[in-house]
Coordinates of C-alpha atoms in Angstrom, one line a residue:
Chain A
D1 CA 16.1 6.6 8.3
T2 CA 14.2 4.0 10.2
G3 CA 10.7 4.9 8.9
V4 CA 7.6 5.5 10.9
S5 CA 7.3 3.0 13.9
Q6 CA 4.2 2.2 16.0
D7 CA 3.8 0.3 19.1
P8 CA 2.3 -2.0 20.0
R9 CA 1.6 -3.8 16.7
H10 CA -1.5 -5.7 18.1
K11 CA -3.6 -5.0 21.2
I12 CA -6.4 -7.0 22.5
T13 CA -8.6 -5.3 25.1
K14 CA -11.9 -5.9 26.9
R15 CA -14.7 -3.6 26.2
G16 CA -14.7 -0.5 28.5
Q17 CA -10.8 -0.6 29.0
N18 CA -8.6 2.3 28.0
V19 CA -5.9 1.8 25.5
T20 CA -2.9 3.9 24.4
F21 CA -1.0 3.7 21.1
R22 CA 2.3 5.2 20.3
C23 CA 3.8 6.6 17.0
D24 CA 7.3 7.6 16.3
P25 CA 7.5 9.5 13.1
I26 CA 10.4 10.0 10.8
S27 CA 12.7 12.4 12.8
E28 CA 12.8 15.4 10.5
H29 CA 9.0 15.4 9.8
N30 CA 7.0 18.0 11.4
R31 CA 3.5 16.7 10.4
L32 CA 2.0 13.7 12.0
Y33 CA -1.4 12.0 11.1
W34 CA -3.5 9.4 12.6
Y35 CA -5.9 7.2 10.5
R36 CA -8.2 4.4 11.3
Q37 CA -8.8 1.5 8.8
T38 CA -11.5 -1.1 9.0
L39 CA -11.5 -4.4 7.1
G40 CA -11.9 -4.0 3.4
Q41 CA -12.0 0.0 3.6
G42 CA -9.2 2.4 2.9
P43 CA -7.8 4.4 5.9
E44 CA -10.0 7.1 7.3
F45 CA -8.3 10.4 8.5
L46 CA -8.7 11.0 12.2
T47 CA -6.4 13.9 13.2
Y48 CA -3.1 15.5 12.3
F49 CA -0.4 17.6 14.0
Q50 CA 2.0 20.1 12.9
N51 CA 4.8 20.1 15.4
E52 CA 3.0 19.9 18.8
A53 CA -0.2 21.6 17.5
Q54 CA -3.2 19.5 16.7
L55 CA -4.6 21.4 13.8
E56 CA -7.5 19.3 12.6
K57 CA -9.8 16.5 14.0
S58 CA -12.3 14.4 12.1
R59 CA -15.9 14.0 13.2
L60 CA -14.9 10.3 13.6
L61 CA -12.7 11.2 16.6
S62 CA -15.3 11.0 19.3
D63 CA -14.8 12.5 22.9
R64 CA -13.5 9.0 23.8
F65 CA -10.4 9.6 21.6
S66 CA -7.5 11.9 22.3
A67 CA -4.3 12.5 20.7
E68 CA -1.2 14.3 21.8
R69 CA 2.2 15.1 20.5
P70 CA 3.8 16.8 23.4
K71 CA 7.1 17.8 22.1
G72 CA 6.6 17.6 18.5
S73 CA 8.2 14.4 18.2
F74 CA 6.3 11.1 19.0
S75 CA 2.6 11.1 19.3
T76 CA 0.0 9.0 21.3
L77 CA -3.5 8.1 20.6
E78 CA -5.7 7.2 23.7
I79 CA -9.2 5.5 23.4
Q80 CA -11.1 5.6 26.7
R81 CA -13.9 3.1 27.5
T82 CA -13.2 1.0 24.3
E83 CA -16.2 -0.3 22.4
Q84 CA -16.4 -3.2 20.0
G85 CA -16.9 -0.7 17.1
D86 CA -13.3 0.6 17.8
S87 CA -11.7 -2.7 16.7
A88 CA -9.7 -1.6 13.6
M89 CA -6.1 -0.9 12.4
Y90 CA -4.8 2.5 13.6
L91 CA -2.3 3.9 11.3
C92 CA 0.1 6.7 11.9
A93 CA 1.9 8.6 9.1
S94 CA 4.3 11.6 8.8
S95 CA 5.4 14.0 6.4
L96 CA 7.4 17.2 5.8
Q97 CA 5.1 20.3 5.9
G98 CA 1.8 20.2 4.3
G99 CA 2.3 21.8 0.9
L100 CA 1.8 20.3 -2.5
P101 CA 2.8 17.8 -3.4
Y102 CA 4.1 15.7 -0.6
E103 CA 4.5 12.2 0.4
Q104 CA 3.1 10.8 3.6
Y105 CA 5.0 7.8 5.0
F106 CA 3.0 5.3 6.9
G107 CA 3.9 3.0 9.8
P108 CA 2.9 -0.5 9.9
G109 CA -0.2 0.1 12.1
T110 CA -1.6 -1.0 15.5
R111 CA -4.3 -3.6 15.3
L112 CA -6.9 -3.2 18.1
T113 CA -9.3 -5.9 18.9
V114 CA -12.0 -5.1 21.4
T115 CA -13.7 -8.3 22.9
Chain B
D1 CA -13.6 16.3 -1.1
A2 CA -12.9 15.3 -4.8
K3 CA -13.8 11.7 -5.5
T4 CA -12.4 8.8 -7.5
T5 CA -13.8 5.7 -8.9
Q6 CA -11.7 2.5 -9.2
P7 CA -12.6 -1.1 -10.1
N8 CA -12.9 -3.2 -6.9
S9 CA -10.5 -5.8 -8.1
M10 CA -8.2 -6.8 -11.0
E11 CA -6.0 -9.8 -11.9
S12 CA -2.7 -9.9 -13.7
N13 CA -0.2 -12.5 -14.6
E14 CA 3.3 -12.3 -13.4
E15 CA 5.8 -10.5 -15.6
E16 CA 3.0 -8.9 -17.7
P17 CA 2.0 -5.1 -17.6
V18 CA -0.8 -4.0 -15.5
H19 CA -3.0 -0.9 -16.2
L20 CA -4.9 0.2 -13.1
P21 CA -7.6 2.7 -14.1
C22 CA -9.1 5.7 -12.0
N23 CA -11.9 8.0 -12.9
H24 CA -12.1 11.5 -11.4
S25 CA -14.5 13.4 -13.5
T26 CA -14.9 16.2 -10.8
I27 CA -11.3 16.9 -10.6
S28 CA -10.4 20.5 -10.1
G29 CA -7.5 22.4 -11.9
T30 CA -5.3 22.3 -8.8
D31 CA -5.9 18.7 -7.6
Y32 CA -2.9 16.5 -7.6
I33 CA -3.4 12.8 -8.5
H34 CA -1.7 10.5 -5.9
W35 CA -1.5 6.7 -6.0
Y36 CA -0.6 4.7 -2.9
R37 CA -0.5 1.0 -2.3
Q38 CA -1.0 -1.2 0.6
L39 CA 0.7 -4.5 0.8
P40 CA -0.9 -7.2 3.0
S41 CA -0.5 -6.4 6.8
Q42 CA 1.4 -3.1 6.1
G43 CA 0.5 0.5 6.1
P44 CA 0.1 2.3 2.7
E45 CA 3.1 3.3 0.8
Y46 CA 3.5 6.1 -1.8
V47 CA 3.8 5.0 -5.5
I48 CA 3.5 8.1 -7.6
H49 CA 1.8 11.4 -8.1
G50 CA 1.2 13.8 -10.9
L51 CA -0.7 17.1 -12.0
T52 CA -1.0 17.2 -15.7
S53 CA 1.9 15.4 -17.4
N54 CA 2.6 11.7 -17.5
V55 CA 5.1 10.7 -14.8
N56 CA 7.6 7.8 -14.5
N57 CA 9.5 6.6 -11.5
R58 CA 11.3 3.4 -10.5
M59 CA 7.9 1.8 -9.4
A60 CA 5.5 2.7 -11.9
S61 CA 4.2 5.2 -14.6
L62 CA 1.2 7.5 -14.3
A63 CA -0.7 8.4 -17.5
I64 CA -3.0 11.3 -17.1
A65 CA -5.8 11.9 -19.8
E66 CA -5.7 15.2 -21.5
D67 CA -8.9 16.4 -19.8
R68 CA -7.6 15.0 -16.4
K69 CA -10.8 13.3 -15.8
S70 CA -9.1 9.9 -15.5
S71 CA -5.7 8.5 -15.0
T72 CA -4.0 5.0 -15.2
L73 CA -1.3 3.6 -13.1
I74 CA 0.9 1.3 -15.1
L75 CA 3.1 -1.3 -13.6
H76 CA 5.4 -2.4 -16.4
R77 CA 6.0 -5.9 -15.2
A78 CA 4.0 -7.3 -12.4
T79 CA 5.8 -9.4 -9.8
L80 CA 4.0 -11.4 -7.0
R81 CA 5.2 -8.6 -4.6
D82 CA 2.9 -6.1 -6.5
A83 CA -0.2 -7.9 -5.1
A84 CA -1.8 -5.1 -3.0
V85 CA -4.6 -2.7 -2.8
Y86 CA -4.1 0.4 -4.9
Y87 CA -5.5 3.7 -4.0
C88 CA -6.0 6.7 -6.2
I89 CA -6.5 9.9 -4.5
L90 CA -7.0 13.5 -5.3
R91 CA -5.6 16.2 -3.2
N92 CA -5.7 19.9 -3.2
Y93 CA -3.6 22.3 -1.1
G94 CA -4.9 22.2 2.5
Q95 CA -6.9 19.0 2.1
N96 CA -6.2 15.8 3.8
F97 CA -6.0 12.4 2.0
V98 CA -9.3 10.8 1.3
F99 CA -8.8 7.1 0.7
G100 CA -11.6 5.0 -1.1
P101 CA -11.7 1.2 -1.0
G102 CA -9.2 1.1 -3.8
T103 CA -8.5 -1.8 -6.3
R104 CA -7.1 -5.1 -4.9
L105 CA -4.6 -6.4 -7.4
S106 CA -4.0 -10.2 -7.6
V107 CA -0.8 -11.3 -9.4
L108 CA -0.9 -14.9 -10.7
P109 CA 2.3 -16.8 -11.0

């Protein structure tokens, strides 16, 4: 079990550019979550997948954000036309099913800086 | 979503017990109480969870008040490695985790 991995760990981009992040969950986990975390705050839920189906999206996920999990394994989060307000840590987590109680396993995150 | 209230920060001395409080006066009968912690530059990690009874695991203990309106995470012997932000979260079936700002625990050598 190698845990949840995220790539890249750090990304610096200029405003207006597109960026894509990747998350590899724990292999047998069928649920995958994306969160955003700004300095001094707890993680905020963005969206989650059960297998390849995206089941819920937060209002935080504007039209510039899109997430995919094409084969129910890894996932990508793309931000188009980045803005300075998108600067944050983007966290991915995975879990088995969604019933209670369950544990979410988090990756180390991708820190995005938009200049 | 059910809400929790935690102190912004706490300090502890190394090798002493730490009691981290959490108030959740609006908890419903089916809300589970979860604790996660986030070490510097890492994603959150699971610590413990419970419903009504006190719980123990290798990392910590969770003491739940009889009326379930508050709970306490107990670290029996704090180490420098326990310095982190600790999140107390309520979650019911079908809900997502809602993280507050948590309690920043500092451990002094």
